[in-house]
Short mmCIF file of C-alpha atoms in Angstrom, two decimals:
data_model
loop_
_atom_site.label_atom_id
_atom_site.label_comp_id
_atom_site.label_asym_id
_atom_site.label_seq_id
_atom_site.Cartn_x
_atom_site.Cartn_y
_atom_site.Cartn_z
CA GLU A 1 -37.05 -20.90 82.58
CA LYS A 2 -38.91 -22.23 79.53
CA LEU A 3 -35.51 -21.90 77.54
CA TYR A 4 -33.62 -23.61 80.20
CA LYS A 5 -36.05 -26.56 80.17
CA ILE A 6 -35.90 -26.95 76.33
CA LEU A 7 -31.91 -26.74 76.42
CA HIS A 8 -31.65 -29.01 79.46
CA GLU A 9 -33.47 -31.75 77.48
CA VAL A 10 -30.93 -31.53 74.59
CA MET A 11 -27.84 -30.72 76.31
CA VAL A 12 -25.26 -33.33 76.66
CA MET A 13 -22.84 -32.78 79.74
CA HIS A 14 -19.58 -34.14 79.04
CA LYS A 15 -15.98 -33.33 80.27
CA LYS A 16 -13.02 -32.46 77.93
CA GLU A 17 -11.43 -35.63 78.45
CA ASP A 18 -14.56 -37.75 77.50
CA ILE A 19 -14.11 -36.15 74.04
CA ASN A 20 -10.10 -36.26 74.17
CA LEU A 21 -10.22 -32.38 74.02
CA PRO A 22 -6.71 -31.22 74.92
CA LYS A 23 -6.12 -29.41 78.10
CA PRO A 24 -6.39 -25.77 78.05
CA ILE A 25 -2.93 -23.93 78.25
CA PHE A 26 -3.23 -20.87 80.28
CA LYS A 27 -0.67 -18.00 80.11
CA GLN A 28 -0.96 -15.03 82.24
CA GLY A 29 -0.47 -11.90 80.16
CA GLU A 30 0.14 -8.30 81.60
CA VAL A 31 -0.42 -5.36 79.73
CA THR A 32 0.53 -1.75 80.38
CA ILE A 33 -1.90 0.89 79.94
CA PHE A 34 -0.93 4.65 80.01
CA ILE A 35 -3.30 7.27 81.04
CA PRO A 36 -3.68 9.55 78.20
CA PRO A 37 -1.99 12.83 78.49
CA SER A 38 -5.28 14.85 78.49
CA VAL A 39 -6.47 12.89 81.51
CA GLN A 40 -3.19 13.32 83.46
CA SER A 41 -3.53 17.13 82.70
CA THR A 42 -7.25 17.18 83.88
CA ILE A 43 -6.13 15.63 87.25
CA VAL A 44 -3.12 17.58 87.72
CA ASP A 45 -4.60 20.87 86.90
CA THR A 46 -7.73 19.95 89.24
CA VAL A 47 -5.58 19.23 92.12
CA HIS A 48 -3.49 22.22 91.73
CA SER A 49 -6.34 24.80 91.12
CA ALA A 50 -9.41 23.53 92.81
CA GLY A 51 -8.39 23.75 96.28
CA ASN A 52 -11.36 22.72 98.58
CA ASP A 53 -14.05 23.15 95.61
CA THR A 54 -16.05 20.08 95.82
CA ALA A 55 -17.92 21.42 92.69
CA ALA A 56 -14.68 21.73 90.53
CA TYR A 57 -13.61 17.99 91.61
CA LEU A 58 -17.19 16.78 90.49
CA GLU A 59 -16.79 18.76 87.17
CA ALA A 60 -13.42 17.18 86.73
CA MET A 61 -14.78 13.82 87.07
CA ALA A 62 -17.32 14.35 84.73
CA ASN A 63 -15.25 15.62 82.24
CA LEU A 64 -12.91 12.29 83.16
CA GLY A 65 -16.08 10.18 82.29
CA VAL A 66 -17.10 9.31 85.81
CA SER A 67 -20.69 8.00 85.48
CA GLY A 68 -23.64 10.35 86.42
CA ARG A 69 -24.89 8.21 88.89
CA ARG A 70 -21.57 8.14 90.69
CA LEU A 71 -21.20 11.89 90.36
CA VAL A 72 -24.65 12.78 92.25
CA SER A 73 -23.84 10.48 95.00
CA GLU A 74 -23.71 11.61 98.52
CA GLU A 75 -20.68 9.25 99.21
CA LEU A 76 -18.66 10.53 96.54
CA ARG A 77 -19.28 14.26 97.77
CA ARG A 78 -18.45 13.21 101.48
CA GLU A 79 -15.22 11.52 99.94
CA ILE A 80 -14.14 14.80 98.40
CA GLU A 81 -14.81 16.76 101.19
CA LEU A 82 -12.92 14.60 103.53
CA LYS A 83 -9.86 14.37 101.40
CA CYS A 84 -7.07 16.66 102.23
CA LYS A 85 -5.18 18.91 99.46
CA GLY A 86 -2.70 17.01 97.33
CA SER A 87 -1.90 13.43 96.70
CA ALA A 88 -5.15 12.26 98.34
CA ARG A 89 -7.11 14.04 95.90
CA PHE A 90 -5.11 13.23 93.28
CA ASP A 91 -5.45 9.54 94.09
CA LEU A 92 -9.35 10.04 94.37
CA LEU A 93 -9.43 11.63 90.90
CA LEU A 94 -7.28 8.84 89.23
CA SER A 95 -9.10 6.16 91.22
CA GLU A 96 -12.41 7.49 89.93
CA TYR A 97 -10.97 7.82 86.10
CA LEU A 98 -9.71 4.09 86.45
CA GLY A 99 -13.35 3.00 87.09
CA THR A 100 -14.48 4.81 83.86
CA ASP A 101 -16.20 3.20 80.67
CA SER A 102 -13.23 5.04 78.58
CA PHE A 103 -10.27 3.51 80.90
CA GLN A 104 -11.99 0.09 80.45
CA SER A 105 -12.04 0.44 76.78
CA LEU A 106 -8.36 1.24 76.63
CA VAL A 107 -7.76 -1.86 78.90
CA ASP A 108 -9.96 -3.91 76.35
CA GLU A 109 -8.15 -2.82 73.56
CA LYS A 110 -4.85 -3.42 74.68
CA GLN A 111 -5.89 -6.97 75.89
CA ALA A 112 -7.25 -7.69 72.35
CA GLN A 113 -3.80 -6.69 71.13
CA TYR A 114 -2.01 -8.89 73.35
CA ILE A 115 -4.06 -11.77 72.51
CA VAL A 116 -3.85 -11.20 68.74
CA GLU A 117 -0.07 -10.73 69.04
CA ALA A 118 0.30 -13.89 71.35
CA VAL A 119 -1.63 -16.08 68.69
CA LYS A 120 0.38 -14.98 65.98
CA ARG A 121 3.55 -15.56 67.94
CA GLU A 122 2.39 -19.17 68.84
CA ARG A 123 1.31 -19.84 65.24
CA SER A 124 4.61 -18.43 63.96
CA GLU A 125 6.32 -20.74 66.41
CA LEU A 126 4.18 -23.76 65.39
CA ASN A 127 5.13 -23.28 61.89
CA ALA A 128 8.90 -23.23 62.76
CA ARG A 129 8.43 -26.48 64.49
CA GLY A 130 7.13 -28.11 61.43
CA GLY A 131 3.18 -27.23 61.79
CA SER A 132 0.54 -29.01 63.51
CA ILE A 133 0.51 -32.77 64.29
CA PRO A 134 -2.49 -34.13 62.63
CA ASP A 135 -2.00 -37.62 64.76
CA ASP A 136 -1.45 -36.62 68.21
CA SER A 137 -0.15 -40.16 69.08
CA ASN A 138 3.10 -38.94 67.63
CA ALA A 139 2.96 -35.47 69.14
CA PRO A 140 5.60 -34.41 71.88
CA ILE A 141 4.22 -34.51 75.49
CA THR A 142 3.26 -30.98 76.27
CA ALA A 143 0.55 -29.28 78.67
CA ALA A 144 -1.78 -29.75 75.50
CA THR A 145 -1.02 -33.53 75.00
CA SER A 146 -0.22 -34.82 78.13
#
């Protein structure tokens, strides 16, 4: 609270338009994340071999990186016990893996690669058009200058 009071006294509230900042350009990017082969194998092998063994599913989930707190939850145990064999348990294991930190790291890495590639591409395109325009009064009307 003290920090807020100090910052509030020195902060200047403004809109981007007030200081002539260009409007942001939002481009939706999609990345494809492949499930690592070892994870695929763990899921498929568990579905084929574990049958109705709840402990085997919990062990597989631990190996996939599902958090300890989730592994000990009664909700997850009930969910495993209620799922029938085959695709429902496959879906459960996959869904649990998609919620892990290791999968999120893969997503973050792919998104970072996408951003770096997009920035490089945009810079290259800008240079191909003659570089940046220091005085935006002569700039073509775009989403960034209009």
